[in-house]
Amino acid sequence: MTVMPLSSGSLRTIDVELSANPYPVVIGAGGLAALGNQVQARGFKAGTKVLVVTNPVVNAHYGTTALGSLRAAGYDAQLLEIDAGEEQKTPATVALIHDAAFRQKLERGSLIVALGGGVVGDMAGFAAASWLRGIAVVQVPTTLLAMVDAAIGGKTGVNHPGGKNLIGAFHQPRLVLIDPSCLATLPEREFRAGMAEVIKYGVIGDPSLFAELEAAGDQLASMATLPAALMQRILERSAAAKARVVAADEREGGLRAILNYGHTLGHVVEALCGYGTFLHGEAVAIGMVAAGELSCELGLWSPAEQTRQRRVIAAAGLPLAWPDLPPEAVLECLQGDKKVRDGCVRFVLPTALGTVEIRDDVSGKQVLQALARCR
Ligand code: GLY
């Protein structure tokens, strides 16, 4: 993985080294104002039509900067606002993006820019994947969760009444541009929820990132207390961790499943407590504690390291306790998980800080015993 400075001093690049379609993740304060130049550096000629897709809140803060930067670089840029809550993540909203693409006469060489959180990124990415059988997309994430996870790796799509993200496509972006300054306007609760995915990268593959998070303690709980240099490092390390996994397994044939650490049991929490009770990252935090406990239960992980994981999650201001849920409902929900293969639930379990194993031989009884210790 190469991490190299760009000519513009404070922006750094992590390469996602896919053989067919490699792309850079450019990270640094001031990145948004450089959007036009960054798009130019990816080979898009002046005059290219660009559709910026965003939501009203993000537009109010960052729409003018993004559009101004693109127009200053000579692009024919327009902006579309969509409502982008989880309940609007539907084919009907993607159709609105397609309508705008039609009005603007987007062509094969045109570009869609997703400016916002994971929902905007997933929908704008899917609209780009499907318009004219696929046009380019640039991801400009504005939430911590989208910066460290959703914007990198090419997963795009929408929900179906039968489940989340059931309709979608892999469509890698041409560029991911991350400006940490955008986090200044993110609600603190959402910032903390994003930090759960950062902790995940430490546990699944980067012990020195984990140690750095440990050392930061409760500074992790707020953008206001986290030093800017540490924030930049966290974004770089997280992007590098995600890029490494995606480059090794673009379409989730194997290794990429480790990114689901904390998600299998986290999805149970989200589904049974009602989507919206916990933010996704909060449910992942609870799911990581539960998976850690399950790993200890199976004798795969040391309780001392599970305690360290718990401490970092608590320091980041995230929930740890497994909610009071009926055991039969938990087991039934696990069986419905879309990551079930041949009827076996696959758990990503830590065996040491920085190393995980995928196991599909865990009994329902072992799961419930571990969850009882997380209450
Ligand atoms: N968010 C998990 C993945 O990108 O594979």
mmCIF file of C-alpha atoms and ligand atoms in Angstrom, residues 149-150 152-153 155 200 242 246 252 256 259-260 263, ligand 1:
data_model
loop_
_atom_site.group_PDB
_atom_site.id
_atom_site.type_symbol
_atom_site.label_atom_id
_atom_site.label_comp_id
_atom_site.label_asym_id
_atom_site.label_seq_id
_atom_site.Cartn_x
_atom_site.Cartn_y
_atom_site.Cartn_z
ATOM 1 C CA ASP A 149 -16.021 2.412 5.089
ATOM 2 C CA ALA A 150 -18.897 3.000 2.665
ATOM 3 C CA ILE A 152 -14.259 2.900 -0.435
ATOM 4 C CA GLY A 153 -14.717 -0.456 -2.115
ATOM 5 C CA LYS A 155 -20.482 -1.414 -2.953
ATOM 6 C CA LYS A 200 -13.019 -2.514 13.777
ATOM 7 C CA LYS A 242 -10.084 -1.082 3.737
ATOM 8 C CA VAL A 246 -10.801 -4.657 -1.194
ATOM 9 C CA GLU A 252 -16.342 -10.584 -1.348
ATOM 10 C CA ARG A 256 -13.590 -9.178 2.346
ATOM 11 C CA LEU A 259 -15.030 -6.360 7.164
ATOM 12 C CA ASN A 260 -18.265 -7.756 8.601
ATOM 13 C CA HIS A 263 -21.879 -6.715 11.803
HETATM 14 N N1 GLY B 1 -18.803 -2.441 4.394
HETATM 15 C C1 GLY B 1 -18.276 -3.717 4.094
HETATM 16 C C2 GLY B 1 -17.651 -3.806 2.736
HETATM 17 O O1 GLY B 1 -17.426 -2.794 2.100
HETATM 18 O O2 GLY B 1 -17.365 -4.888 2.287
#
